[in-house]
């Protein structure tokens, strides 16, 4: 069987990896129009921030034997009659065609951007975009990021991390698809604390261009922000061109059924950002990966495909200096009988929100609480056994019990002093009463300190305490000999 | 007065035996630094336990009768001959143990191949060290638990313990963590705030309380950061390591936020640890860092890959073979190291030779004085072997040496039914363990203070075990059992009953192998030399530190191997919403067959318990000392609750040393690692409920 995959992004690449493992007999061609090997697109803003280098983005390339990765090969046309993908580098015949063409960045149609992007204006979709932005930071001192979604916020933080003066301009609240307005303002406080100027409710009127280069962003209300760099993070649209030209049904994305195949031609499938399943288009990598795995299994095992459901898509911001994680429901989307537990800590720019439905955590919002976010991610959508009181989820894995007293005076008699030999404070006091009134004598009598020696200090403390409260006739203290090291076995 | 080493764990604390009755006290030695835990202090009590077996026992109806050695051995030999004649020699299976001396382990492997002629031999070390061994062999070309002396830890800036609770399992070893704790560099990765994790308190380091079963993802994430932030030792990698590029790509998908969501370990902590490790590494100008694994990270269906991920990280930081730093596995059983080198493993011959290798067979056959074709081929790993017992075409008879497999095997109820269905079960032991109680014959054998021999400690240093007392009348050494059965079975080769002679034969058999003992003699050991294998001849000083110049691989370079996340075999679901992890307590050793018979140990830890977080306890209505029933797809067990905030609220912990109702291995999963055959003891999904009194 021959499989051709169009699009070597994260989902196309993952699909090929999975199918190559599950069905080593299948021949696969992976066509990618970028000249790079498949890379981790999710981390482009990390590249801009300088927290990862280019090599750190390169994904495993399943290029071996019957699996071939064709970088820099652009699919020009699908000939469904001949079951062939036409490219400038020749035709690729398929039994199954998988479209993983992803999405295109949206460019807002305002003066200055209408005739192609001027120098200094960038979208953040491809590796070249990120490299261009990074290069531009060497000469620019200010930047405007347009768009308040995760990509815009990440890009703003990345540029700020490089010392650029950043203004973030958006028509909506920060991260408005993921955060309710009140919570969004907490996130905006976080951004502001990093030195990012956040301008919401803003309509961009035009982008100023001087000598072919951007120099400012003008708002409808007359405000102007200087900009050596303009980053457009205004959303994306599924790339459906190839499918539409081949006569396949497209709406927002390429329309596919529960089996991820196009109804008009069951030899053609679509996965990832370009696909519009009965559940809609996703735009996130996790559902795309789940589709890749499901489709690979179904092809490898010639089995029915069950459309994977990814519960309440998660958003985890990767932004230097900011932490926002959301999963599933939030206050405004919770059902009436859900329990919504909120922790609001405005001054620390922190907000945590939990939505519990029955015995399941169905919603998590964490702003400025990365440690708790990590814990709650592991509890999200986990079946059963939530704490009786969901408030306890806010305590993470940490204990709620009392800590033991380490003071020899205050510790209860039953407290174990020497774990290695199971000696309690009570045992030591008993031995003291029996005449063992030095550390050495207590060690002889109880074996305390003779294991790992970790309790020696504590035993010394108990001796000191007992000497004060119950002095022996001839008070002496001594330290155990700590020089018990040697390099070889003594001769018998 | 006799200078020997403790009978229990792989730390092999040096001890002096003296007095009447015999008592043990610690002795200065580099590993235990004069310390000994309560198991060691009370070790001599096992010599005189009330139910010590002193005559061969034959099953009669529901009980046993004492018989003479001749009667027992004659009958065993004739039944073996009959079964073997009917069903072929592979119908006889052998199950060994990591507590046997090198001499006994070696002779057991030889006994299986030459006297029983079976390929079906494996041992309980498959439950301990096999994943670490497989990973180290694959990446570094050799498996020696610690490829450096334990005392090297004293000089490091950072020590990372992954799934090791050595404050409970080998307490005196904690002394070697003192300096690194003073430098704030101890990092303990464990779903529980174990006694070892507590050693990080007060600025001594940090505890990484990850979700059970996510060790591999954590490691992929740490390596991602090391590579992404440019923290790797690129000169070292270029000079000494292959496969870097594939591994770099394999971790590109594991960015910190994603790792945090899977492991529960915050991104900030991940980045901090990666940077701390890099600064501690030689190329970062530090004093060195050690990454050490224990069973917690190894006993998984992806255990080999998890250890591989640790090794990849250690290689990326330039630690392996560095003057100070490296990767090591903390061996568990007393002779867990030597026991895995000399022929108890299904696929191995002495000296860590592979049984399928024609050159290895030829060498060993020459030492044994047989034709290489006499030696059977590779058998199957432990879980597969146990599950095949009394199945059609499976073994019909079983010899057990140094193992209480009815308690220590995963999915132990099934294992019990398999053993019960056998035609012949012969158990060599000194106490009536749970496994011995199922035997057709129990043969009483010597224990540690009653025998001479060698043990190889966790560092690969060979140690002398010395005899302090005569065994009770009627008790034989296993070397005598092998010799007498071999004679009755007309086995080729020679069958010495003297440990020194058997050991000298082992030296010849191991010569030229990966674990080469040729130069390590009783004389040199008794003269006090510190000898670590490989030691190819008597003028060789031994090898305390491996990898300084090269790796024992085909091209002398280490190999980074890309690994993928798999996750626990038995995952959470509505009917099983809680993770179960298992482990050990300080008072007991392994299946508890010995330590449960020592009053002082058993009184302070007489039964299993369920460690449970107060929030989870409240959720199921458990207070204080209520009993909890734990149920998995495989079976269930009951034990008292021990409510503690030291465990994650989504996880319960049970120690595995106990039998009967408190036997947690009735619940654990027998799914195995595809490479090592290691069962997934360390994580499975369970239902928990309050058990009404």
Coordinates of C-alpha atoms in Angstrom, one line a residue, chain A residues 10 14 17-18 21 37 40 42-43 46 51-53 55-61 285 289 293 316-318 359 370-371 374-375 377-379 382-388 392 396-401 404 419-422 446-447 450-452 484-492, chain B residues 3 27-30 33 35-38 41 154 167-168 171-172 174-175 195 209 211 224 228-229 248-250 252-253 255 257-258 260-268 271 461 466 526-528 530 564 572-574 577-578 586 600 613 615-616 619-620 645 648-650 687-688:
Chain A
X10 CA 3.7 18.3 13.7
X14 CA 3.5 12.2 13.8
X17 CA 5.9 8.1 12.6
X18 CA 2.9 6.1 13.9
X21 CA 5.8 1.7 13.3
X37 CA 13.2 18.9 8.2
X40 CA 8.3 21.6 16.5
X42 CA 4.6 24.8 19.0
X43 CA 8.0 26.1 20.1
X46 CA 10.5 29.9 22.4
X51 CA 15.1 29.7 25.2
X52 CA 15.7 27.0 22.6
X53 CA 18.0 26.9 19.6
X55 CA 18.5 22.2 16.6
X56 CA 16.3 21.8 19.6
X57 CA 13.2 22.1 17.4
X58 CA 13.9 19.4 14.9
X59 CA 11.6 16.4 15.3
X60 CA 12.4 12.7 14.8
X61 CA 12.3 12.1 11.1
X285 CA -1.6 20.1 18.5
X289 CA -1.8 14.1 17.4
X293 CA -2.6 8.1 16.0
X316 CA -0.7 26.0 28.3
X317 CA 1.0 29.3 27.7
X318 CA 4.7 29.1 27.0
X359 CA -16.8 13.2 40.7
X370 CA 2.5 27.2 37.7
X371 CA 3.1 24.7 40.4
X374 CA 1.2 21.2 37.0
X375 CA -0.6 19.2 39.7
X377 CA -3.2 19.0 35.0
X378 CA -2.6 15.5 36.3
X379 CA -6.0 15.5 38.1
X382 CA -9.3 11.7 35.9
X383 CA -12.1 9.3 36.6
X384 CA -13.4 9.3 40.2
X385 CA -11.9 9.8 43.6
X386 CA -11.7 13.5 43.8
X387 CA -11.4 14.9 47.3
X388 CA -14.7 15.0 49.2
X392 CA -8.4 20.3 48.9
X396 CA -1.6 20.3 45.4
X397 CA 0.3 17.3 46.6
X398 CA 1.4 19.0 49.7
X399 CA 0.4 17.7 53.1
X400 CA -2.2 19.2 55.3
X401 CA -1.0 17.4 58.4
X404 CA 6.9 16.8 63.5
X419 CA 15.1 5.2 62.1
X420 CA 17.8 2.6 61.3
X421 CA 17.3 0.9 64.6
X422 CA 13.8 1.9 65.5
X446 CA 19.8 1.3 72.2
X447 CA 21.9 1.1 69.0
X450 CA 24.8 3.1 64.7
X451 CA 23.1 2.9 61.4
X452 CA 23.4 5.9 59.1
X484 CA 35.4 5.1 60.8
X485 CA 36.6 5.2 57.2
X486 CA 39.2 2.9 55.6
X487 CA 40.0 2.0 52.1
X488 CA 40.4 -1.8 52.3
X489 CA 39.2 -4.7 54.3
X490 CA 41.3 -5.2 57.4
X491 CA 43.3 -8.4 57.3
X492 CA 42.0 -11.1 59.4
Chain B
X3 CA 34.7 -10.9 59.8
X27 CA 32.7 -3.1 61.2
X28 CA 34.4 -0.2 59.6
X29 CA 34.3 -0.5 55.8
X30 CA 34.0 2.1 53.0
X33 CA 31.3 3.4 57.4
X35 CA 27.1 1.6 60.4
X36 CA 24.5 -1.1 60.4
X37 CA 20.7 -1.0 60.4
X38 CA 18.4 -3.1 62.6
X41 CA 22.1 -6.0 64.1
X154 CA 30.9 12.1 48.8
X167 CA 17.2 5.5 53.7
X168 CA 14.9 2.5 54.3
X171 CA 20.3 3.0 55.7
X172 CA 24.1 3.2 56.3
X174 CA 22.9 7.5 53.6
X175 CA 26.2 8.6 55.1
X195 CA 12.4 8.7 54.3
X209 CA 6.9 14.2 43.7
X211 CA 2.8 11.1 39.2
X224 CA 14.9 18.5 26.4
X228 CA 17.4 23.3 24.3
X229 CA 19.2 25.6 26.7
X248 CA 17.9 15.3 20.4
X249 CA 15.0 15.0 18.0
X250 CA 13.2 12.5 20.1
X252 CA 12.0 17.9 20.9
X253 CA 8.4 17.1 21.5
X255 CA 8.7 20.9 26.1
X257 CA 4.8 22.8 29.9
X258 CA 3.8 19.5 28.3
X260 CA 4.6 19.4 33.7
X261 CA 1.0 18.4 32.6
X262 CA 1.9 14.7 32.5
X263 CA 4.2 14.4 35.5
X264 CA 2.8 17.0 37.8
X265 CA 6.2 18.5 38.2
X266 CA 6.1 22.2 37.7
X267 CA 8.0 23.7 34.8
X268 CA 10.0 25.9 37.1
X271 CA 14.2 24.0 34.5
X461 CA 33.5 -5.2 44.5
X466 CA 33.0 -16.3 56.0
X526 CA 41.5 -12.4 52.5
X527 CA 44.6 -10.2 52.3
X528 CA 42.3 -7.2 52.3
X530 CA 39.7 -4.0 47.4
X564 CA 9.3 6.8 23.6
X572 CA -6.6 4.7 35.6
X573 CA -10.2 4.3 34.8
X574 CA -13.5 4.7 36.6
X577 CA -9.2 5.4 39.9
X578 CA -6.2 5.3 42.2
X586 CA 13.4 -0.7 56.8
X600 CA 12.5 -7.4 67.1
X613 CA -3.2 10.7 51.9
X615 CA -7.7 13.7 51.6
X616 CA -8.1 10.4 49.9
X619 CA -12.9 10.5 50.5
X620 CA -13.4 6.8 51.3
X645 CA 0.4 13.6 53.9
X648 CA 0.2 12.0 46.7
X649 CA -3.5 12.2 47.1
X650 CA -4.1 10.1 44.0
X687 CA -10.0 0.5 43.5
X688 CA -9.8 1.2 47.2

